Amino acid sequence: EEINSRERLVTPSRPPPPSATDVCEALLDPRRVMHFTRTKCTGQKGVGKFDMFDGSVCGETIEFIDGERIVQKWRFNSWEAGFKPSFQTLKNYSTVTMVLKEPDAGNVVLELVQTNVPEADAHGNENVMEVTENGWKNLIFARIRNAFGYGANL
């Protein structure tokens, strides 16, 4: 097929697949978190305090091995009355453990386990676990995929 001089065949290129380090940056780098959440956040890639979704989620990254493991003390600010955060002791926080595996280059699998989630929030809603799981799936991982084009294994 002949293409005249005023036409060009354009083939879209796919972005390179993410590495486990890219996924860590998407989860922890405040500029990237602000990009996919479209809200204010604080924090850093590595160990330290963070908040996101304009302070609706806060916590502290307590263990970080780049591209391999993230452990956080984590909570919604709406969790049940008396479930008040204390950064001094990190009481009343759930524990989030994310393990990243890269069986093949560009194929990142993230496994997330969250423990110590309260049964009810401050308003008496007893669906905290479902809300928390939905938040991870739709407000974090789906938005990371949309913002950065990362694959379906997150």
Coordinates of C-alpha atoms in Angstrom, one line a residue, residues 17-23 66-68 99-110 153:
P17 CA 6.5 -2.7 31.8
P18 CA 7.0 -1.6 35.4
S19 CA 9.7 -3.0 37.7
A20 CA 9.0 -3.8 41.4
T21 CA 10.9 -0.6 42.2
D22 CA 8.5 1.4 39.9
V23 CA 5.6 0.0 41.9
D66 CA 13.0 -1.4 47.7
G67 CA 11.3 -3.6 45.1
E68 CA 10.7 -6.4 47.7
V99 CA 5.4 -8.3 49.3
L100 CA 6.5 -7.7 45.7
K101 CA 7.7 -10.4 43.4
E102 CA 9.1 -10.1 39.9
P103 CA 9.2 -13.6 38.5
D104 CA 10.0 -12.2 35.0
A105 CA 11.2 -8.8 34.0
G106 CA 8.2 -6.5 33.9
N107 CA 5.9 -9.0 35.5
V108 CA 5.3 -7.6 39.0
V109 CA 3.1 -9.5 41.5
L110 CA 2.1 -7.6 44.7
N153 CA -1.2 -8.0 38.7

